Amino acid sequence: MKYKIGIIILLGTIITFFIYFHTKEEGINVLALGDGLSLGMTVYHVEGYDYNEYLTEYLNEQNKLGSYFKYFNEVDETASNLVTKINNNIPSIDKKIKLKQAIKEADIITISLGMDELNNYAKKNTLGKTKINGYLNKYEEILSTIKKVNNKKIYMIGLYESNLINKSKIEKINEELKKLAQKYNAKYIDITDLAEHQEFFIQKRNYYVNYKGQEFIFNKIKDTLEKNSIKII
C-alpha cells in the first residue's frame, strides 16, 4: 500500500513539473549589437549604465527576461566590422554562445552603429558621400544577414548631432536609416532630440551621453516596444 502511494506521489510530482515547464511564459531574449553608445561609454573612456541594461533590468523586474546576449558589442564598432563578425560567427567573450545562435534566439535585437564610426572618421577627414554610403551599405548587409537568421524585430538606434557632425548631415543619414528600417521590417528609434538636452552630456565637445541620456534612449525603445504590442509593463 505504501509502495502504491509512493508511486502515485512520484507520478503526481513528475506531472506537475511537466505541466509547469511546458506552460510557463517564455522569457524575452535580448541581443545587444553596436558601438560605444550601446555600452554606455562615457567621456572618461569608462563604460557606464547603458540603454540595454535599463531594458533588461526592466524586463527582469517584470519576470519577463530570458537571456541577455551582451558580449558582442564593442567600443568603436563599425558596420563593416560587425558584418565580418556575423559572417565569421564569432563566439561571445565568455564563450557561451556564438553570434549567429544569439541572433537566432533573440526576441529583441538592438543595434547602435554610426556614432563612433562616423565621428571617428570626421575627426581626421571630411565626412562625405563616399564614407556615408559605405557605412549605409554595410549596415544594410547587416540587416539582410540578420533577417536570414531571425525574422523577429530589430530595433535600430538612430544618430544625433555632435560637434563633429552637424544636424543637417545627421538628418540626411537618419533618413536613409529609416528607409533601411522600412525595407527590412525593422523599427527605427529616433533619438535626434537627445542632442538638445545638455544635461545628458558631461562635455559639449564629446558626443557620449551620461546615464540620464542612456535612460532617455531606453524610454524611446520602451515606447516603441509597447506600440508594437510587446508589453514589458
PDB file of C-alpha atoms in Angstrom:
ATOM      1  CA  MET A   1       0.000   0.000   0.000  1.00  0.00           C
ATOM      2  CA  LYS A   2       2.812   2.397   0.950  1.00  0.00           C
ATOM      3  CA  TYR A   3       4.555   1.405  -2.275  1.00  0.00           C
ATOM      4  CA  LYS A   4       1.497   2.357  -4.351  1.00  0.00           C
ATOM      5  CA  ILE A   5       1.095   5.665  -2.504  1.00  0.00           C
ATOM      6  CA  GLY A   6       4.768   6.455  -3.163  1.00  0.00           C
ATOM      7  CA  ILE A   7       4.333   5.773  -6.886  1.00  0.00           C
ATOM      8  CA  ILE A   8       1.227   7.980  -7.014  1.00  0.00           C
ATOM      9  CA  ILE A   9       3.051  10.853  -5.279  1.00  0.00           C
ATOM     10  CA  LEU A  10       6.045  10.474  -7.576  1.00  0.00           C
ATOM     11  CA  LEU A  11       3.855  10.459 -10.685  1.00  0.00           C
ATOM     12  CA  GLY A  12       1.965  13.484  -9.418  1.00  0.00           C
ATOM     13  CA  THR A  13       5.217  15.369  -8.880  1.00  0.00           C
ATOM     14  CA  ILE A  14       6.501  14.489 -12.349  1.00  0.00           C
ATOM     15  CA  ILE A  15       3.236  15.549 -13.993  1.00  0.00           C
ATOM     16  CA  THR A  16       3.220  18.840 -12.038  1.00  0.00           C
ATOM     17  CA  PHE A  17       6.746  19.706 -13.146  1.00  0.00           C
ATOM     18  CA  PHE A  18       5.948  18.676 -16.740  1.00  0.00           C
ATOM     19  CA  ILE A  19       2.898  20.938 -16.841  1.00  0.00           C
ATOM     20  CA  TYR A  20       4.827  23.825 -15.249  1.00  0.00           C
ATOM     21  CA  PHE A  21       7.760  23.759 -17.630  1.00  0.00           C
ATOM     22  CA  HIS A  22       5.554  23.439 -20.691  1.00  0.00           C
ATOM     23  CA  THR A  23       3.014  26.116 -19.804  1.00  0.00           C
ATOM     24  CA  LYS A  24       5.084  28.859 -18.176  1.00  0.00           C
ATOM     25  CA  GLU A  25       5.658  32.009 -20.216  1.00  0.00           C
ATOM     26  CA  GLU A  26       8.964  32.005 -22.004  1.00  0.00           C
ATOM     27  CA  GLY A  27      11.295  34.908 -21.295  1.00  0.00           C
ATOM     28  CA  ILE A  28      12.237  37.609 -23.787  1.00  0.00           C
ATOM     29  CA  ASN A  29      15.782  37.179 -25.097  1.00  0.00           C
ATOM     30  CA  VAL A  30      17.732  40.372 -25.796  1.00  0.00           C
ATOM     31  CA  LEU A  31      20.784  40.766 -28.045  1.00  0.00           C
ATOM     32  CA  ALA A  32      22.805  43.985 -27.960  1.00  0.00           C
ATOM     33  CA  LEU A  33      24.879  44.891 -31.012  1.00  0.00           C
ATOM     34  CA  GLY A  34      26.765  48.077 -31.708  1.00  0.00           C
ATOM     35  CA  ASP A  35      29.362  50.597 -30.638  1.00  0.00           C
ATOM     36  CA  GLY A  36      30.289  52.588 -27.557  1.00  0.00           C
ATOM     37  CA  LEU A  37      26.810  54.075 -27.263  1.00  0.00           C
ATOM     38  CA  SER A  38      25.404  50.567 -26.744  1.00  0.00           C
ATOM     39  CA  LEU A  39      27.925  50.001 -23.944  1.00  0.00           C
ATOM     40  CA  GLY A  40      27.297  53.224 -22.072  1.00  0.00           C
ATOM     41  CA  MET A  41      30.766  54.528 -22.920  1.00  0.00           C
ATOM     42  CA  THR A  42      31.494  57.847 -21.236  1.00  0.00           C
ATOM     43  CA  VAL A  43      33.739  60.827 -21.866  1.00  0.00           C
ATOM     44  CA  TYR A  44      36.142  59.288 -19.343  1.00  0.00           C
ATOM     45  CA  HIS A  45      36.539  56.161 -21.524  1.00  0.00           C
ATOM     46  CA  VAL A  46      34.802  54.062 -18.887  1.00  0.00           C
ATOM     47  CA  GLU A  47      31.643  52.080 -19.547  1.00  0.00           C
ATOM     48  CA  GLY A  48      28.593  53.258 -17.615  1.00  0.00           C
ATOM     49  CA  TYR A  49      24.986  52.112 -17.405  1.00  0.00           C
ATOM     50  CA  ASP A  50      23.594  51.739 -20.913  1.00  0.00           C
ATOM     51  CA  TYR A  51      20.146  51.577 -22.511  1.00  0.00           C
ATOM     52  CA  ASN A  52      20.378  47.802 -22.949  1.00  0.00           C
ATOM     53  CA  GLU A  53      20.904  47.399 -19.213  1.00  0.00           C
ATOM     54  CA  TYR A  54      17.925  49.628 -18.478  1.00  0.00           C
ATOM     55  CA  LEU A  55      15.884  47.462 -20.822  1.00  0.00           C
ATOM     56  CA  THR A  56      16.991  44.102 -19.431  1.00  0.00           C
ATOM     57  CA  GLU A  57      16.665  45.332 -15.848  1.00  0.00           C
ATOM     58  CA  TYR A  58      13.115  46.396 -16.574  1.00  0.00           C
ATOM     59  CA  LEU A  59      12.248  43.067 -18.163  1.00  0.00           C
ATOM     60  CA  ASN A  60      13.810  41.248 -15.238  1.00  0.00           C
ATOM     61  CA  GLU A  61      11.748  43.243 -12.740  1.00  0.00           C
ATOM     62  CA  GLN A  62       8.647  42.070 -14.602  1.00  0.00           C
ATOM     63  CA  ASN A  63       9.917  38.447 -14.656  1.00  0.00           C
ATOM     64  CA  LYS A  64       9.965  38.580 -18.454  1.00  0.00           C
ATOM     65  CA  LEU A  65      13.699  38.476 -19.168  1.00  0.00           C
ATOM     66  CA  GLY A  66      15.054  35.333 -20.768  1.00  0.00           C
ATOM     67  CA  SER A  67      18.687  35.615 -21.844  1.00  0.00           C
ATOM     68  CA  TYR A  68      20.748  38.747 -22.343  1.00  0.00           C
ATOM     69  CA  PHE A  69      23.443  38.371 -25.004  1.00  0.00           C
ATOM     70  CA  LYS A  70      25.706  41.349 -24.299  1.00  0.00           C
ATOM     71  CA  TYR A  71      29.223  40.319 -25.229  1.00  0.00           C
ATOM     72  CA  PHE A  72      29.164  41.037 -28.962  1.00  0.00           C
ATOM     73  CA  ASN A  73      29.121  44.858 -28.943  1.00  0.00           C
ATOM     74  CA  GLU A  74      32.304  46.895 -28.588  1.00  0.00           C
ATOM     75  CA  VAL A  75      33.654  50.427 -28.489  1.00  0.00           C
ATOM     76  CA  ASP A  76      34.458  51.909 -31.924  1.00  0.00           C
ATOM     77  CA  GLU A  77      32.488  49.174 -33.658  1.00  0.00           C
ATOM     78  CA  THR A  78      31.985  49.834 -37.372  1.00  0.00           C
ATOM     79  CA  ALA A  79      29.315  48.490 -39.677  1.00  0.00           C
ATOM     80  CA  SER A  80      31.992  46.755 -41.730  1.00  0.00           C
ATOM     81  CA  ASN A  81      33.488  45.062 -38.676  1.00  0.00           C
ATOM     82  CA  LEU A  82      30.099  43.855 -37.490  1.00  0.00           C
ATOM     83  CA  VAL A  83      29.467  42.288 -40.906  1.00  0.00           C
ATOM     84  CA  THR A  84      32.734  40.365 -40.534  1.00  0.00           C
ATOM     85  CA  LYS A  85      31.840  39.245 -37.010  1.00  0.00           C
ATOM     86  CA  ILE A  86      28.469  37.900 -38.146  1.00  0.00           C
ATOM     87  CA  ASN A  87      29.919  36.145 -41.197  1.00  0.00           C
ATOM     88  CA  ASN A  88      32.658  34.579 -39.062  1.00  0.00           C
ATOM     89  CA  ASN A  89      30.085  33.627 -36.412  1.00  0.00           C
ATOM     90  CA  ILE A  90      32.378  34.688 -33.597  1.00  0.00           C
ATOM     91  CA  PRO A  91      31.862  33.373 -30.037  1.00  0.00           C
ATOM     92  CA  SER A  92      30.977  35.708 -27.191  1.00  0.00           C
ATOM     93  CA  ILE A  93      33.734  36.789 -24.834  1.00  0.00           C
ATOM     94  CA  ASP A  94      32.560  34.281 -22.232  1.00  0.00           C
ATOM     95  CA  LYS A  95      32.500  31.554 -24.952  1.00  0.00           C
ATOM     96  CA  LYS A  96      28.937  30.570 -24.026  1.00  0.00           C
ATOM     97  CA  ILE A  97      27.320  31.205 -27.399  1.00  0.00           C
ATOM     98  CA  LYS A  98      28.204  32.135 -30.965  1.00  0.00           C
ATOM     99  CA  LEU A  99      26.843  35.230 -32.659  1.00  0.00           C
ATOM    100  CA  LYS A 100      24.517  33.578 -35.187  1.00  0.00           C
ATOM    101  CA  GLN A 101      22.985  31.427 -32.440  1.00  0.00           C
ATOM    102  CA  ALA A 102      22.425  34.542 -30.325  1.00  0.00           C
ATOM    103  CA  ILE A 103      20.790  36.244 -33.324  1.00  0.00           C
ATOM    104  CA  LYS A 104      18.567  33.210 -33.870  1.00  0.00           C
ATOM    105  CA  GLU A 105      17.436  33.036 -30.240  1.00  0.00           C
ATOM    106  CA  ALA A 106      16.896  36.771 -29.715  1.00  0.00           C
ATOM    107  CA  ASP A 107      13.396  38.220 -29.451  1.00  0.00           C
ATOM    108  CA  ILE A 108      14.724  41.777 -29.310  1.00  0.00           C
ATOM    109  CA  ILE A 109      17.846  42.872 -31.201  1.00  0.00           C
ATOM    110  CA  THR A 110      19.095  46.395 -30.585  1.00  0.00           C
ATOM    111  CA  ILE A 111      21.685  47.928 -32.910  1.00  0.00           C
ATOM    112  CA  SER A 112      23.605  51.160 -32.403  1.00  0.00           C
ATOM    113  CA  LEU A 113      26.051  51.936 -35.199  1.00  0.00           C
ATOM    114  CA  GLY A 114      27.416  55.172 -36.567  1.00  0.00           C
ATOM    115  CA  MET A 115      28.152  57.440 -33.619  1.00  0.00           C
ATOM    116  CA  ASP A 116      31.636  56.011 -33.135  1.00  0.00           C
ATOM    117  CA  GLU A 117      32.359  55.186 -36.757  1.00  0.00           C
ATOM    118  CA  LEU A 118      31.277  58.461 -38.340  1.00  0.00           C
ATOM    119  CA  ASN A 119      32.569  60.744 -35.586  1.00  0.00           C
ATOM    120  CA  ASN A 120      35.945  58.995 -35.523  1.00  0.00           C
ATOM    121  CA  TYR A 121      36.169  59.450 -39.277  1.00  0.00           C
ATOM    122  CA  ALA A 122      35.135  63.104 -39.063  1.00  0.00           C
ATOM    123  CA  LYS A 123      37.960  63.835 -36.617  1.00  0.00           C
ATOM    124  CA  LYS A 124      40.527  63.498 -39.405  1.00  0.00           C
ATOM    125  CA  ASN A 125      38.524  63.661 -42.638  1.00  0.00           C
ATOM    126  CA  THR A 126      35.647  65.415 -44.331  1.00  0.00           C
ATOM    127  CA  LEU A 127      32.587  63.252 -43.848  1.00  0.00           C
ATOM    128  CA  GLY A 128      31.256  62.993 -47.394  1.00  0.00           C
ATOM    129  CA  LYS A 129      29.061  60.746 -49.541  1.00  0.00           C
ATOM    130  CA  THR A 130      31.699  58.060 -50.091  1.00  0.00           C
ATOM    131  CA  LYS A 131      32.133  57.313 -46.397  1.00  0.00           C
ATOM    132  CA  ILE A 132      28.447  57.693 -45.566  1.00  0.00           C
ATOM    133  CA  ASN A 133      27.342  55.416 -48.424  1.00  0.00           C
ATOM    134  CA  GLY A 134      29.933  52.832 -47.428  1.00  0.00           C
ATOM    135  CA  TYR A 135      28.583  52.856 -43.878  1.00  0.00           C
ATOM    136  CA  LEU A 136      24.976  52.576 -45.084  1.00  0.00           C
ATOM    137  CA  ASN A 137      25.790  49.729 -47.494  1.00  0.00           C
ATOM    138  CA  LYS A 138      27.421  47.707 -44.724  1.00  0.00           C
ATOM    139  CA  TYR A 139      24.529  48.484 -42.386  1.00  0.00           C
ATOM    140  CA  GLU A 140      22.154  47.099 -44.997  1.00  0.00           C
ATOM    141  CA  GLU A 141      24.291  43.966 -45.266  1.00  0.00           C
ATOM    142  CA  ILE A 142      23.958  43.518 -41.514  1.00  0.00           C
ATOM    143  CA  LEU A 143      20.166  43.799 -41.656  1.00  0.00           C
ATOM    144  CA  SER A 144      19.925  41.449 -44.612  1.00  0.00           C
ATOM    145  CA  THR A 145      22.085  38.821 -42.920  1.00  0.00           C
ATOM    146  CA  ILE A 146      20.229  39.041 -39.608  1.00  0.00           C
ATOM    147  CA  LYS A 147      16.863  38.677 -41.318  1.00  0.00           C
ATOM    148  CA  LYS A 148      18.004  35.415 -42.898  1.00  0.00           C
ATOM    149  CA  VAL A 149      18.654  34.028 -39.419  1.00  0.00           C
ATOM    150  CA  ASN A 150      15.906  35.712 -37.391  1.00  0.00           C
ATOM    151  CA  ASN A 151      12.772  37.359 -38.752  1.00  0.00           C
ATOM    152  CA  LYS A 152      11.879  38.987 -35.445  1.00  0.00           C
ATOM    153  CA  LYS A 153      12.080  42.716 -34.852  1.00  0.00           C
ATOM    154  CA  ILE A 154      15.332  44.647 -34.994  1.00  0.00           C
ATOM    155  CA  TYR A 155      15.454  47.984 -33.178  1.00  0.00           C
ATOM    156  CA  MET A 156      17.813  50.408 -34.905  1.00  0.00           C
ATOM    157  CA  ILE A 157      19.042  53.297 -32.765  1.00  0.00           C
ATOM    158  CA  GLY A 158      19.352  56.454 -34.852  1.00  0.00           C
ATOM    159  CA  LEU A 159      22.063  59.118 -34.712  1.00  0.00           C
ATOM    160  CA  TYR A 160      22.210  62.576 -33.175  1.00  0.00           C
ATOM    161  CA  GLU A 161      24.320  65.619 -33.971  1.00  0.00           C
ATOM    162  CA  SER A 162      27.703  66.275 -32.391  1.00  0.00           C
ATOM    163  CA  ASN A 163      30.380  68.952 -32.588  1.00  0.00           C
ATOM    164  CA  LEU A 164      31.869  66.946 -35.493  1.00  0.00           C
ATOM    165  CA  ILE A 165      28.693  66.166 -37.458  1.00  0.00           C
ATOM    166  CA  ASN A 166      26.063  68.870 -37.856  1.00  0.00           C
ATOM    167  CA  LYS A 167      22.311  68.461 -37.560  1.00  0.00           C
ATOM    168  CA  SER A 168      21.660  68.722 -41.298  1.00  0.00           C
ATOM    169  CA  LYS A 169      24.021  65.893 -42.166  1.00  0.00           C
ATOM    170  CA  ILE A 170      22.709  63.724 -39.323  1.00  0.00           C
ATOM    171  CA  GLU A 171      19.149  64.227 -40.531  1.00  0.00           C
ATOM    172  CA  LYS A 172      20.086  63.053 -44.035  1.00  0.00           C
ATOM    173  CA  ILE A 173      21.835  59.957 -42.681  1.00  0.00           C
ATOM    174  CA  ASN A 174      18.890  59.190 -40.413  1.00  0.00           C
ATOM    175  CA  GLU A 175      16.508  59.426 -43.357  1.00  0.00           C
ATOM    176  CA  GLU A 176      18.499  56.686 -45.084  1.00  0.00           C
ATOM    177  CA  LEU A 177      18.478  54.596 -41.904  1.00  0.00           C
ATOM    178  CA  LYS A 178      14.692  54.950 -41.771  1.00  0.00           C
ATOM    179  CA  LYS A 179      14.474  53.660 -45.346  1.00  0.00           C
ATOM    180  CA  LEU A 180      16.591  50.647 -44.416  1.00  0.00           C
ATOM    181  CA  ALA A 181      14.397  50.002 -41.388  1.00  0.00           C
ATOM    182  CA  GLN A 182      11.297  50.049 -43.564  1.00  0.00           C
ATOM    183  CA  LYS A 183      12.890  47.814 -46.200  1.00  0.00           C
ATOM    184  CA  TYR A 184      13.889  45.162 -43.674  1.00  0.00           C
ATOM    185  CA  ASN A 185      10.829  45.462 -41.427  1.00  0.00           C
ATOM    186  CA  ALA A 186      12.913  46.833 -38.559  1.00  0.00           C
ATOM    187  CA  LYS A 187      11.994  49.576 -36.107  1.00  0.00           C
ATOM    188  CA  TYR A 188      13.879  52.862 -36.221  1.00  0.00           C
ATOM    189  CA  ILE A 189      14.358  54.604 -32.868  1.00  0.00           C
ATOM    190  CA  ASP A 190      14.585  58.374 -33.353  1.00  0.00           C
ATOM    191  CA  ILE A 191      16.866  59.978 -30.741  1.00  0.00           C
ATOM    192  CA  THR A 192      17.799  63.184 -32.593  1.00  0.00           C
ATOM    193  CA  ASP A 193      16.309  65.362 -29.844  1.00  0.00           C
ATOM    194  CA  LEU A 194      18.783  63.851 -27.376  1.00  0.00           C
ATOM    195  CA  ALA A 195      21.312  66.448 -28.541  1.00  0.00           C
ATOM    196  CA  GLU A 196      19.004  69.231 -27.333  1.00  0.00           C
ATOM    197  CA  HIS A 197      19.407  68.180 -23.691  1.00  0.00           C
ATOM    198  CA  GLN A 198      22.694  69.499 -22.355  1.00  0.00           C
ATOM    199  CA  GLU A 199      22.062  67.719 -19.062  1.00  0.00           C
ATOM    200  CA  PHE A 200      22.733  64.439 -20.889  1.00  0.00           C
ATOM    201  CA  PHE A 201      26.312  65.430 -21.715  1.00  0.00           C
ATOM    202  CA  ILE A 202      29.290  65.945 -19.419  1.00  0.00           C
ATOM    203  CA  GLN A 203      31.295  67.773 -22.074  1.00  0.00           C
ATOM    204  CA  LYS A 204      29.862  69.674 -25.031  1.00  0.00           C
ATOM    205  CA  ARG A 205      32.671  68.528 -27.309  1.00  0.00           C
ATOM    206  CA  ASN A 206      32.122  64.839 -26.586  1.00  0.00           C
ATOM    207  CA  TYR A 207      29.120  63.012 -28.017  1.00  0.00           C
ATOM    208  CA  TYR A 208      28.902  60.292 -25.353  1.00  0.00           C
ATOM    209  CA  VAL A 209      25.928  60.719 -23.043  1.00  0.00           C
ATOM    210  CA  ASN A 210      25.615  60.096 -19.318  1.00  0.00           C
ATOM    211  CA  TYR A 211      23.269  57.665 -17.589  1.00  0.00           C
ATOM    212  CA  LYS A 212      20.368  60.109 -17.982  1.00  0.00           C
ATOM    213  CA  GLY A 213      20.922  60.125 -21.740  1.00  0.00           C
ATOM    214  CA  GLN A 214      21.038  56.338 -21.753  1.00  0.00           C
ATOM    215  CA  GLU A 215      17.764  56.209 -19.836  1.00  0.00           C
ATOM    216  CA  PHE A 216      16.312  58.611 -22.398  1.00  0.00           C
ATOM    217  CA  ILE A 217      17.233  56.141 -25.182  1.00  0.00           C
ATOM    218  CA  PHE A 218      15.768  53.241 -23.208  1.00  0.00           C
ATOM    219  CA  ASN A 219      12.458  55.080 -22.825  1.00  0.00           C
ATOM    220  CA  LYS A 220      12.347  55.632 -26.589  1.00  0.00           C
ATOM    221  CA  ILE A 221      12.861  51.891 -27.106  1.00  0.00           C
ATOM    222  CA  LYS A 222      10.241  51.051 -24.478  1.00  0.00           C
ATOM    223  CA  ASP A 223       7.686  53.313 -26.147  1.00  0.00           C
ATOM    224  CA  THR A 224       8.297  51.616 -29.496  1.00  0.00           C
ATOM    225  CA  LEU A 225       8.048  48.142 -27.974  1.00  0.00           C
ATOM    226  CA  GLU A 226       4.722  48.946 -26.360  1.00  0.00           C
ATOM    227  CA  LYS A 227       3.319  50.465 -29.533  1.00  0.00           C
ATOM    228  CA  ASN A 228       4.088  47.164 -31.247  1.00  0.00           C
ATOM    229  CA  SER A 229       2.305  45.084 -28.616  1.00  0.00           C
ATOM    230  CA  ILE A 230       5.459  43.871 -26.872  1.00  0.00           C
ATOM    231  CA  LYS A 231       4.283  44.609 -23.355  1.00  0.00           C
ATOM    232  CA  ILE A 232       7.047  44.908 -20.787  1.00  0.00           C
ATOM    233  CA  ILE A 233       4.994  46.533 -18.044  1.00  0.00           C
TER     234      ILE A 233
END
